[in-house]
Amino acid sequence: MTLHVVGIGSDTGDDQVGWLVANRLGKRRRDVQTFSCRAPMELLGRLPLGAPLLIVDAVRSNRHPPGTVHQLQWPATNRLAAWGQPFTSHGLGLADALSLADQLRLLPSPTLVWGIEIPEPVASPDLSASVLAGVEALLQAVDRDFPTQTP
Amino acid sequence: MTEQRTVDIHVPVLARVEGEGALELAVRDGTIEKLMLRIYEPPRLFEQFLVGREYHEVPDMVARICGICPVAYQMSAVHAIEQAFGMDIDPWVRDMRRLYYCGEWLESHALHIHMLAVPDFLGYPSVTAMAQDYPAEVRRGLRLQGLGNAIVAALGARSVHPVGARVGGFSRAPTAAEARSLLDRVREALPDAEELVRWTASLELPASDQDFTTVALRHSDEYPMNEGRIVSSAGLDIDIREFDDHFREHQVPHSTALHSRLHDRPYLVGPLARLNLNLDRLPPQVQDLLEDTGLSWPSRNMFHSVVARAVEIHYGCIEAIRLLERYQTPTAPRLEATPRAGVGYGCTEAPRGILWHRYEFDEHGTVVDSRIIPPTSQNQARIEQDLKWTLEAGNLDDDDQELRRLCETVIRNYDPCISCATHFLDLRISRR
């Protein structure tokens, strides 16, 4: 079984958390295929992908401490919306991209969305310590929920 | 006698546009008393960020102004810088800059047609709702958008905020194999682009016959992208350096974006203006398809903008095929720049219309002064003019919900990029 992991974000600050998780999973597991994109709508151009599909993105809900790991299984539009307003162009966020992909029957099952709560964005190239701790927790959770299968 | 209502409508957040804006509408005794497109997104002060920076930093910095049209910002900037430094670019770079622009038009226009505009015309609240009844059309839009992104990434290293554009050319030239692969993808997409033109032309678009001035670039022998003179439907024909002699930017209290006027009048930039002023610059294949639509061009129906965008996607595919068929790997992907003190101007056709840049450099190539006039700030006064015309054309007695829907449809039709202009919709309607 191949695990498909998509990191959403950018290359700076805490917004890079989705890319970092995808990158680390790709390096530590041979059964993982990854790609990274900057905007959720970019994901649509890469679908369909096999299952399971894991999507990792930064979250700013302001209701949980930085580093908190969120997880939901699609469809869960309401819960995704509760994570906060999307920080993306044209207001087309991850929930919109996944809803459209679902409507077009492009989403595999299961599709899981993992988010890591980030603090108020600051001008820095680096991840904050709390978010790095969240990355570690998320990597362990992926290994626990999707253990590498030996032939 | 019909009683005339007094209306106050406030649309607090305009959806499906880029950036943050609002509309305030007050109607007293059947007459529009106040109509203001308020842009409240905070000023981004990009022009001042650029002052003190080195010339080679400018293309990457201006690409950050917009996630939808970064290529336009890069292209206006590099042409201005090269003019200031007295550089002549080589034919390969010129070709690749047109290809790069084809990618941006495909990506931006496909997004606007399918995700933002057509749901209005077909009566859906969103593209997701529209996809239930029009899945094939939405999939086609996604394919075209994806192709645009792939073209931008081939030259810019990535599709969002690309980094490949340089003063003098590009950081890297695609390999011959990459160019062939891209050519195959564009050829495969051509039927999608042709069908898109037919589909948009078949939509039941609202009737509208308005008198407005259009402004676009015009090139001696090709459909304009990176070069040309600034022309208008009112007879203007100027070098891009003469922009300030004819266009005036001014501040309005209700907007953090400057309004721009031509000879003190609103004007239109963008796909409809570009197409109306450059019909004879389209290749025969595109002209034939346009004629087959049965629509009359040039058009005074603003809602034909959606057809104009589809036509430019078709043109973008044909132009990309032409450029890729003759692709040859260059000996170097760029010319090296030698900075010198001076002033340079760049004006290119962003998806939403002309994007004008002016830079002044010192002898080391450091930015001393910069000015950027994006298409959305040029269209703001025209959008307000269109809203007034549309509402006074017999729609003022519609209920508030219908008025709001109509106003949003009119505004979205311009594909305003408020983040670029910040300098968008919050509708407040006041009826008394």
Coordinates of C-alpha atoms in Angstrom, one line a residue:
Chain A
M1 CA 0.0 0.0 0.0
T2 CA 1.3 3.4 -0.9
L3 CA 0.5 6.4 1.3
H4 CA 0.0 9.6 -0.6
V5 CA 1.0 12.7 1.3
V6 CA 0.4 16.3 0.2
G7 CA 1.9 19.2 2.0
I8 CA 0.3 22.6 1.6
G9 CA 2.1 25.8 2.5
S10 CA 5.2 27.7 1.6
D11 CA 8.9 27.6 2.3
T12 CA 9.1 30.1 5.2
G13 CA 8.1 30.4 8.8
D14 CA 5.5 28.1 10.4
D15 CA 3.6 28.0 7.1
Q16 CA 6.2 25.5 5.9
V17 CA 4.9 22.9 8.3
G18 CA 2.9 21.0 5.6
W19 CA 5.9 20.8 3.4
L20 CA 8.1 19.7 6.2
V21 CA 5.9 16.8 7.2
A22 CA 5.5 15.6 3.6
N23 CA 9.3 15.9 3.1
R24 CA 10.1 14.0 6.3
L25 CA 7.6 11.2 5.6
G26 CA 9.0 10.9 2.1
K27 CA 12.5 10.5 3.5
R28 CA 11.8 8.1 6.3
R29 CA 9.3 5.8 4.6
R30 CA 9.7 4.0 1.2
D31 CA 5.9 3.4 1.0
V32 CA 5.2 7.2 0.9
Q33 CA 4.7 9.3 -2.2
T34 CA 4.6 13.0 -1.6
F35 CA 4.2 16.4 -3.3
S36 CA 3.9 19.9 -2.0
C37 CA 1.8 22.8 -3.2
R38 CA 1.3 26.4 -2.3
A39 CA -2.4 26.8 -2.7
P40 CA -5.2 24.2 -2.1
M41 CA -6.6 24.6 -5.6
E42 CA -3.2 23.4 -7.0
L43 CA -4.1 20.0 -5.4
L44 CA -7.0 19.6 -7.9
G45 CA -4.6 19.5 -10.8
R46 CA -2.8 16.5 -9.2
L47 CA -5.9 14.4 -8.6
P48 CA -7.0 11.6 -8.7
L49 CA -4.4 10.0 -6.4
G50 CA -4.5 6.6 -4.7
A51 CA -5.7 5.9 -1.2
P52 CA -5.0 6.7 1.5
L53 CA -4.5 10.4 0.9
L54 CA -3.1 12.5 3.7
I55 CA -3.2 16.3 3.4
V56 CA -1.1 18.3 5.8
D57 CA -1.5 22.1 6.3
A58 CA -1.0 24.8 8.8
V59 CA -4.0 25.8 10.9
R60 CA -4.9 29.1 12.6
S61 CA -8.0 28.5 14.6
N62 CA -6.9 30.7 17.6
R63 CA -8.7 28.2 19.8
H64 CA -5.9 25.8 20.5
P65 CA -2.2 26.2 21.5
P66 CA 0.4 26.2 18.8
G67 CA 1.6 22.7 17.9
T68 CA -1.8 21.1 18.5
V69 CA -2.4 18.4 15.9
H70 CA -5.8 18.3 14.3
Q71 CA -7.1 15.3 12.3
L72 CA -10.3 14.7 10.4
Q73 CA -11.5 12.3 7.7
W74 CA -13.2 13.8 4.7
P75 CA -16.1 14.6 4.3
A76 CA -16.1 16.9 7.3
T77 CA -16.7 20.3 5.8
N78 CA -18.1 21.8 8.9
R79 CA -15.2 20.8 11.1
L80 CA -12.7 22.0 8.5
A81 CA -14.4 25.4 8.4
A82 CA -14.2 25.5 12.2
W83 CA -10.4 25.5 11.9
G84 CA -10.6 29.1 10.7
Q85 CA -11.0 31.3 7.7
P86 CA -8.7 30.2 4.8
F87 CA -5.6 32.3 4.2
T88 CA -5.6 31.9 0.5
S89 CA -6.3 33.8 -2.7
H90 CA -9.9 34.4 -3.9
G91 CA -11.1 32.8 -0.6
L92 CA -10.7 29.4 -2.3
G93 CA -9.4 27.4 0.7
L94 CA -8.8 23.8 1.4
A95 CA -12.5 23.1 2.3
D96 CA -13.5 24.5 -1.1
A97 CA -10.8 22.5 -3.0
L98 CA -11.8 19.3 -1.3
S99 CA -15.6 19.9 -1.7
L100 CA -15.1 20.5 -5.4
A101 CA -12.8 17.5 -5.8
D102 CA -15.4 15.4 -3.9
Q103 CA -18.2 16.7 -6.2
L104 CA -16.1 15.7 -9.2
R105 CA -15.4 12.3 -7.6
L106 CA -11.7 12.9 -7.6
L107 CA -11.1 12.1 -3.9
P108 CA -9.9 8.7 -2.8
S109 CA -11.2 7.1 0.3
P110 CA -10.0 7.6 2.9
T111 CA -8.8 11.2 2.5
L112 CA -7.5 12.5 5.8
V113 CA -6.7 16.1 6.6
W114 CA -4.1 16.8 9.3
G115 CA -3.4 20.2 10.6
I116 CA -0.9 21.7 12.9
E117 CA -1.9 24.8 14.8
I118 CA 0.5 27.6 14.3
P119 CA 0.9 30.9 16.2
E120 CA 0.5 34.4 14.8
P121 CA 2.7 34.5 11.7
V122 CA 6.0 36.4 12.1
A123 CA 8.7 37.3 9.5
S124 CA 11.0 34.4 10.1
P125 CA 12.5 31.7 7.9
D126 CA 12.3 29.1 10.7
L127 CA 9.5 27.1 12.4
S128 CA 8.7 27.9 16.0
A129 CA 9.6 25.3 18.7
S130 CA 6.0 24.6 19.5
V131 CA 5.2 23.8 15.8
L132 CA 8.2 21.6 15.5
A133 CA 6.9 19.6 18.5
G134 CA 3.6 19.3 16.7
V135 CA 5.5 17.9 13.6
E136 CA 7.0 15.2 15.7
A137 CA 3.7 14.3 17.2
L138 CA 2.1 14.2 13.7
L139 CA 4.8 12.0 12.3
Q140 CA 4.4 9.5 15.2
A141 CA 0.6 9.5 14.7
V142 CA 1.0 8.7 11.0
D143 CA 3.4 5.9 11.8
R144 CA 0.9 4.6 14.4
D145 CA -2.2 4.9 12.1
F146 CA -0.5 3.7 8.9
P147 CA 2.3 1.4 9.9
T148 CA 4.8 0.4 7.2
Q149 CA 3.8 -3.0 5.9
T150 CA 6.5 -5.6 5.5
P151 CA 6.3 -7.8 2.4
Chain B
M1 CA -48.2 55.8 -9.7
T2 CA -45.7 53.3 -8.4
E3 CA -44.2 54.2 -5.1
Q4 CA -40.4 54.5 -5.4
R5 CA -38.5 52.8 -2.7
T6 CA -35.6 54.2 -0.8
V7 CA -32.9 51.6 -0.4
D8 CA -29.8 51.1 1.7
I9 CA -27.7 48.1 0.8
H10 CA -24.4 47.1 2.4
V11 CA -22.5 44.1 1.1
P12 CA -19.9 43.7 3.9
V13 CA -17.7 41.1 2.2
L14 CA -17.6 40.5 -1.6
A15 CA -17.1 36.8 -2.2
R16 CA -15.2 35.2 -5.1
V17 CA -12.9 38.1 -5.7
E18 CA -9.3 38.4 -4.7
G19 CA -8.9 40.7 -1.7
E20 CA -11.2 42.6 0.6
G21 CA -13.8 45.1 -0.5
A22 CA -17.3 46.3 0.1
L23 CA -20.1 48.0 -1.7
E24 CA -22.3 50.8 -0.3
L25 CA -25.5 51.7 -2.1
A26 CA -28.0 54.3 -1.1
V27 CA -31.2 54.9 -3.1
R28 CA -33.4 57.8 -2.3
D29 CA -36.8 58.2 -4.1
G30 CA -35.7 55.9 -6.9
T31 CA -32.4 57.7 -7.5
I32 CA -28.9 56.5 -6.6
E33 CA -27.6 58.9 -4.0
K34 CA -24.5 57.0 -3.1
L35 CA -22.6 54.2 -4.8
M36 CA -19.2 53.4 -3.5
L37 CA -16.9 50.5 -4.2
R38 CA -15.0 50.5 -0.9
I39 CA -11.6 48.9 -0.9
Y40 CA -10.5 48.6 2.7
E41 CA -7.7 46.0 2.4
P42 CA -4.8 47.7 4.1
P43 CA -2.3 49.6 1.8
R44 CA 0.6 47.2 1.1
L45 CA 3.2 49.9 0.3
F46 CA 5.0 47.7 -2.1
E47 CA 6.4 50.6 -4.1
Q48 CA 8.3 51.8 -1.0
F49 CA 9.5 48.3 -0.1
L50 CA 11.3 48.4 -3.5
V51 CA 13.2 51.7 -2.8
G52 CA 16.7 50.9 -1.8
R53 CA 16.7 47.4 -3.2
E54 CA 19.0 46.2 -6.0
Y55 CA 17.5 45.8 -9.5
H56 CA 17.9 42.1 -9.5
E57 CA 15.7 41.7 -6.4
V58 CA 12.8 43.4 -8.1
P59 CA 11.4 40.6 -10.2
D60 CA 11.1 38.2 -7.2
M61 CA 9.7 40.9 -4.9
V62 CA 7.0 42.1 -7.3
A63 CA 5.9 38.5 -8.0
R64 CA 4.8 38.5 -4.3
I65 CA 2.2 41.3 -5.0
C66 CA -0.2 38.8 -6.5
G67 CA -0.7 35.0 -6.3
I68 CA -2.8 35.0 -9.5
C69 CA -0.8 37.2 -11.8
P70 CA 2.9 37.2 -10.6
V71 CA 4.1 36.8 -14.2
A72 CA 2.6 40.1 -15.2
Y73 CA 4.4 41.9 -12.3
Q74 CA 7.6 40.2 -13.2
M75 CA 7.3 41.0 -16.9
S76 CA 6.4 44.7 -16.4
A77 CA 9.3 45.0 -14.0
V78 CA 12.0 43.3 -16.1
H79 CA 11.0 45.3 -19.2
A80 CA 11.2 48.6 -17.3
I81 CA 14.6 47.6 -15.8
E82 CA 16.0 46.6 -19.2
Q83 CA 14.8 49.9 -20.7
A84 CA 16.5 51.8 -17.9
F85 CA 19.8 49.9 -18.5
G86 CA 19.6 50.1 -22.3
M87 CA 19.4 46.4 -22.8
D88 CA 18.1 44.6 -25.9
I89 CA 16.8 41.1 -25.2
D90 CA 17.4 38.3 -27.6
P91 CA 14.7 36.5 -29.6
W92 CA 14.7 33.4 -27.4
V93 CA 14.0 35.5 -24.3
R94 CA 11.3 37.4 -26.1
D95 CA 9.6 34.1 -27.2
M96 CA 9.8 32.6 -23.8
R97 CA 8.3 35.7 -22.2
R98 CA 5.3 35.3 -24.4
L99 CA 5.1 31.6 -23.6
Y100 CA 5.3 32.5 -19.9
Y101 CA 2.4 35.0 -20.3
C102 CA 0.4 32.4 -22.2
G103 CA 0.7 30.3 -19.1
E104 CA -0.6 33.1 -16.8
W105 CA -3.5 33.9 -19.1
L106 CA -4.6 30.2 -19.2
E107 CA -4.3 29.8 -15.4
S108 CA -5.9 33.1 -14.4
H109 CA -8.7 33.1 -17.1
A110 CA -9.6 29.4 -16.5
L111 CA -9.9 30.1 -12.7
H112 CA -12.1 33.2 -13.2
I113 CA -14.4 31.6 -15.8
H114 CA -15.1 28.4 -14.0
M115 CA -14.6 29.2 -10.3
L116 CA -15.8 32.8 -10.1
A117 CA -17.9 34.1 -13.0
V118 CA -19.9 31.3 -14.7
P119 CA -21.6 30.2 -11.4
D120 CA -23.2 33.7 -11.5
F121 CA -24.5 33.3 -15.0
L122 CA -25.8 29.8 -14.4
G123 CA -27.4 30.7 -11.1
Y124 CA -25.2 28.7 -8.7
P125 CA -23.8 30.0 -5.4
S126 CA -20.4 28.4 -6.1
V127 CA -18.4 26.3 -8.5
T128 CA -18.9 23.3 -6.2
A129 CA -22.7 23.6 -6.6
M130 CA -22.2 24.1 -10.3
A131 CA -20.0 21.0 -10.6
Q132 CA -23.0 18.8 -9.7
D133 CA -24.7 19.7 -13.0
Y134 CA -21.7 20.7 -15.1
P135 CA -18.9 18.2 -14.0
A136 CA -17.4 17.9 -17.5
E137 CA -17.2 21.7 -17.9
V138 CA -15.5 22.1 -14.5
R139 CA -13.1 19.3 -15.2
R140 CA -12.2 21.0 -18.5
G141 CA -11.6 24.3 -16.6
L142 CA -9.3 22.5 -14.1
R143 CA -7.3 20.9 -17.0
L144 CA -6.8 24.3 -18.6
Q145 CA -5.8 25.9 -15.4
G146 CA -3.4 23.1 -14.7
L147 CA -1.9 23.5 -18.1
G148 CA -1.4 27.2 -17.5
N149 CA 0.3 26.4 -14.2
A150 CA 2.6 23.9 -15.9
I151 CA 3.7 26.5 -18.5
V152 CA 4.4 29.0 -15.8
A153 CA 6.3 26.4 -13.7
A154 CA 8.4 25.4 -16.8
L155 CA 9.9 28.8 -16.9
G156 CA 9.3 30.1 -13.4
A157 CA 10.3 27.0 -11.5
R158 CA 6.9 27.0 -9.7
S159 CA 3.4 28.2 -10.6
V160 CA 2.7 30.3 -7.5
H161 CA 5.1 33.2 -6.9
P162 CA 7.5 31.9 -9.6
V163 CA 11.1 32.7 -9.2
G164 CA 12.6 32.0 -12.7
A165 CA 12.2 35.4 -14.3
R166 CA 15.4 37.5 -14.4
V167 CA 16.4 40.8 -15.8
G168 CA 17.8 39.8 -19.2
G169 CA 15.9 36.5 -19.4
F170 CA 15.3 33.5 -17.2
S171 CA 17.3 31.6 -14.5
R172 CA 17.1 28.4 -16.5
A173 CA 16.0 27.3 -20.0
P174 CA 13.7 24.3 -20.3
T175 CA 15.3 21.3 -21.9
A176 CA 14.3 20.2 -25.4
A177 CA 12.5 17.2 -23.8
E178 CA 10.6 19.4 -21.4
A179 CA 9.6 21.7 -24.2
R180 CA 8.4 18.7 -26.3
S181 CA 6.4 17.4 -23.4
L182 CA 4.8 20.8 -22.8
L183 CA 4.0 21.1 -26.5
D184 CA 2.2 17.7 -26.4
R185 CA 0.1 18.9 -23.4
V186 CA -0.9 22.1 -25.1
R187 CA -1.8 20.3 -28.4
E188 CA -4.0 17.9 -26.3
A189 CA -5.7 20.9 -24.6
L190 CA -6.5 22.8 -27.9
P191 CA -10.0 21.1 -28.3
D192 CA -10.8 22.0 -24.7
A193 CA -10.0 25.6 -25.4
E194 CA -12.0 25.6 -28.6
E195 CA -15.0 24.1 -26.8
L196 CA -14.7 26.6 -24.0
V197 CA -15.1 29.5 -26.5
R198 CA -18.3 27.9 -27.9
W199 CA -19.6 27.2 -24.4
T200 CA -19.1 30.7 -23.0
A201 CA -20.6 32.2 -26.2
S202 CA -23.7 30.0 -25.7
L203 CA -24.3 31.2 -22.1
E204 CA -27.4 33.3 -21.6
L205 CA -25.5 36.4 -20.5
P206 CA -27.4 39.5 -19.3
A207 CA -28.0 42.1 -22.0
S208 CA -26.0 45.3 -21.7
D209 CA -25.1 48.0 -24.2
Q210 CA -22.9 50.6 -22.6
D211 CA -20.7 53.4 -23.9
F212 CA -17.3 53.0 -22.4
T213 CA -13.7 53.8 -23.3
T214 CA -11.4 50.8 -23.7
V215 CA -7.6 50.9 -23.2
A216 CA -5.1 48.3 -24.1
L217 CA -1.7 47.7 -25.6
R218 CA -1.4 47.4 -29.3
H219 CA 1.5 45.9 -31.1
S220 CA 2.4 46.3 -34.8
D221 CA 1.8 42.7 -35.7
E222 CA 0.8 40.5 -32.8
Y223 CA -1.8 40.2 -30.1
P224 CA -0.3 42.2 -27.2
M225 CA 1.4 40.8 -24.2
N226 CA 4.7 42.3 -23.3
E227 CA 5.1 45.1 -25.9
G228 CA 3.1 47.8 -27.7
R229 CA 1.8 51.3 -27.5
I230 CA -1.1 52.3 -25.2
V231 CA -4.2 52.8 -27.4
S232 CA -7.8 53.6 -26.6
S233 CA -11.2 53.3 -28.3
A234 CA -11.2 57.1 -28.2
G235 CA -8.2 57.5 -30.4
L236 CA -5.3 57.6 -27.9
D237 CA -2.1 56.2 -29.3
I238 CA 0.9 56.8 -27.0
D239 CA 4.3 55.4 -26.0
I240 CA 4.1 53.8 -22.6
R241 CA 6.5 56.6 -21.3
E242 CA 3.7 59.1 -22.0
F243 CA 1.2 57.4 -19.5
D244 CA 1.4 60.3 -17.0
D245 CA 0.6 62.8 -19.7
H246 CA -2.9 61.3 -20.2
F247 CA -3.7 59.2 -17.1
R248 CA -4.2 60.6 -13.6
E249 CA -4.3 58.6 -10.4
H250 CA -6.3 60.2 -7.5
Q251 CA -7.3 59.1 -4.1
V252 CA -10.9 58.7 -3.1
P253 CA -11.9 58.6 0.6
H254 CA -13.7 55.3 0.4
S255 CA -10.8 53.2 -1.0
T256 CA -7.2 52.3 -0.1
A257 CA -6.6 51.9 -3.9
L258 CA -6.0 54.9 -6.1
H259 CA -8.6 55.5 -8.9
S260 CA -7.1 56.1 -12.3
R261 CA -8.8 58.2 -15.1
L262 CA -8.0 58.8 -18.7
H263 CA -8.5 62.5 -19.6
D264 CA -10.7 62.7 -16.4
R265 CA -13.0 59.8 -17.5
P266 CA -13.3 56.2 -16.3
Y267 CA -12.0 53.6 -18.7
L268 CA -11.8 49.8 -19.1
V269 CA -8.8 47.6 -19.2
G270 CA -8.7 43.8 -19.4
P271 CA -9.7 41.0 -21.8
L272 CA -12.7 42.7 -23.4
A273 CA -10.8 46.0 -23.9
R274 CA -7.8 44.0 -25.3
L275 CA -9.9 41.9 -27.6
N276 CA -12.0 44.9 -28.8
L277 CA -8.9 46.8 -29.7
N278 CA -6.9 44.0 -31.2
L279 CA -9.3 41.8 -33.1
D280 CA -7.2 42.2 -36.2
R281 CA -4.1 40.9 -34.4
L282 CA -5.6 37.5 -33.7
P283 CA -4.5 34.6 -35.9
P284 CA -7.0 33.2 -38.4
Q285 CA -7.9 30.2 -36.3
V286 CA -9.0 32.4 -33.4
Q287 CA -10.8 34.9 -35.7
D288 CA -12.7 32.1 -37.4
L289 CA -13.8 30.6 -34.1
L290 CA -14.8 34.0 -32.8
E291 CA -16.9 34.6 -35.9
D292 CA -18.6 31.2 -35.5
T293 CA -19.9 32.3 -32.0
G294 CA -22.3 34.6 -33.8
L295 CA -21.5 37.4 -31.3
S296 CA -20.7 40.9 -32.6
W297 CA -17.3 42.3 -32.0
P298 CA -16.2 44.7 -30.8
S299 CA -18.7 44.3 -28.0
R300 CA -20.3 46.9 -25.7
N301 CA -21.7 44.2 -23.5
M302 CA -19.4 44.0 -20.4
F303 CA -20.6 40.5 -19.8
H304 CA -18.9 39.4 -23.0
S305 CA -15.7 39.6 -20.9
V306 CA -16.2 35.9 -20.1
V307 CA -16.1 35.1 -23.8
A308 CA -13.1 37.3 -24.3
R309 CA -11.3 35.4 -21.5
A310 CA -12.1 32.1 -23.3
V311 CA -10.9 33.6 -26.6
E312 CA -7.6 34.5 -24.9
I313 CA -7.3 31.0 -23.5
H314 CA -7.7 29.7 -27.1
Y315 CA -5.2 32.2 -28.4
G316 CA -2.8 31.3 -25.5
C317 CA -2.8 27.7 -26.6
I318 CA -2.2 28.5 -30.3
E319 CA 0.5 31.0 -29.4
A320 CA 2.1 28.5 -27.0
I321 CA 2.1 25.8 -29.7
R322 CA 3.7 28.2 -32.2
L323 CA 6.4 29.1 -29.7
L324 CA 7.1 25.6 -28.6
E325 CA 7.2 24.2 -32.1
R326 CA 10.2 26.3 -32.9
Y327 CA 11.8 25.9 -29.4
Q328 CA 15.5 25.5 -29.3
T329 CA 17.7 25.3 -26.2
P330 CA 19.6 28.6 -26.0
T331 CA 23.3 28.9 -25.3
A332 CA 22.4 31.1 -22.3
P333 CA 19.0 31.7 -20.8
R334 CA 19.7 35.4 -20.1
L335 CA 21.8 38.4 -20.9
E336 CA 23.8 39.8 -18.1
A337 CA 22.7 43.3 -17.0
T338 CA 25.1 46.2 -16.6
P339 CA 23.4 48.7 -14.2
R340 CA 23.4 52.4 -14.9
A341 CA 21.5 55.4 -13.6
G342 CA 18.3 56.0 -15.4
V343 CA 14.5 55.7 -15.6
G344 CA 12.7 52.8 -17.2
Y345 CA 9.1 52.0 -18.0
G346 CA 7.3 48.7 -18.5
C347 CA 3.7 48.1 -19.5
T348 CA 2.4 44.6 -20.1
E349 CA -1.0 43.0 -20.4
A350 CA -1.8 41.3 -17.1
P351 CA -4.9 39.0 -17.3
R352 CA -6.9 41.9 -15.9
G353 CA -5.4 44.6 -18.1
I354 CA -2.4 46.8 -18.5
L355 CA 0.0 46.8 -15.6
W356 CA 2.3 49.9 -15.7
H357 CA 5.6 50.2 -13.9
R358 CA 8.2 53.0 -13.7
Y359 CA 11.5 52.7 -11.9
E360 CA 14.3 55.1 -11.3
F361 CA 17.8 53.6 -10.6
D362 CA 21.1 55.1 -9.4
E363 CA 24.4 54.2 -11.1
H364 CA 24.7 51.0 -9.0
G365 CA 21.2 49.7 -10.0
T366 CA 19.6 50.6 -6.7
V367 CA 15.9 51.5 -6.9
V368 CA 15.6 55.2 -6.1
D369 CA 11.9 55.5 -7.0
S370 CA 9.1 53.1 -8.1
R371 CA 5.5 53.4 -9.3
I372 CA 3.1 50.5 -10.0
I373 CA -0.3 51.0 -11.5
P374 CA -2.3 47.7 -11.5
P375 CA -5.3 47.0 -13.7
T376 CA -7.8 46.8 -10.9
S377 CA -7.2 50.3 -9.7
Q378 CA -7.6 51.4 -13.3
N379 CA -11.0 49.6 -13.5
Q380 CA -12.4 50.8 -10.2
A381 CA -14.1 54.0 -11.5
R382 CA -15.3 52.0 -14.5
I383 CA -16.9 49.3 -12.2
E384 CA -18.7 52.1 -10.2
Q385 CA -19.9 53.5 -13.6
D386 CA -21.1 50.1 -14.7
L387 CA -22.9 49.4 -11.4
K388 CA -24.8 52.8 -11.7
W389 CA -25.7 52.1 -15.4
T390 CA -26.9 48.5 -14.5
L391 CA -29.0 49.6 -11.5
E392 CA -30.5 52.5 -13.3
A393 CA -31.4 50.3 -16.3
G394 CA -34.5 49.2 -14.4
N395 CA -33.2 47.1 -11.5
L396 CA -33.6 49.5 -8.6
D397 CA -36.9 48.0 -7.6
D398 CA -35.5 44.5 -7.2
D399 CA -35.5 43.2 -3.6
D400 CA -32.3 43.6 -1.6
Q401 CA -31.2 40.0 -2.1
E402 CA -31.5 40.3 -5.9
L403 CA -29.8 43.7 -5.9
R404 CA -26.9 42.3 -4.0
R405 CA -26.6 39.4 -6.4
L406 CA -26.7 41.7 -9.4
C407 CA -24.1 44.0 -8.0
E408 CA -21.8 41.2 -7.1
T409 CA -22.2 39.7 -10.6
V410 CA -21.3 43.0 -12.2
I411 CA -18.2 43.4 -10.0
R412 CA -17.0 39.9 -10.3
N413 CA -17.3 40.2 -14.1
Y414 CA -14.3 42.5 -13.9
D415 CA -12.3 39.8 -12.1
P416 CA -11.0 42.5 -9.7
C417 CA -7.8 41.7 -7.9
I418 CA -8.1 43.8 -4.8
S419 CA -4.9 42.6 -3.2
C420 CA -3.1 43.9 -6.3
A421 CA -5.0 47.2 -6.2
T422 CA -5.1 47.7 -2.5
H423 CA -5.7 48.5 -2.2
F424 CA -12.6 44.6 -1.9
L425 CA -17.1 43.4 -1.0
D426 CA -19.0 44.5 2.1
L427 CA -22.6 45.6 0.2
R428 CA -24.5 48.2 2.2
I429 CA -27.8 49.2 0.6
S430 CA -29.7 52.1 2.1
R431 CA -33.3 52.6 0.9
R432 CA -35.4 55.4 2.3

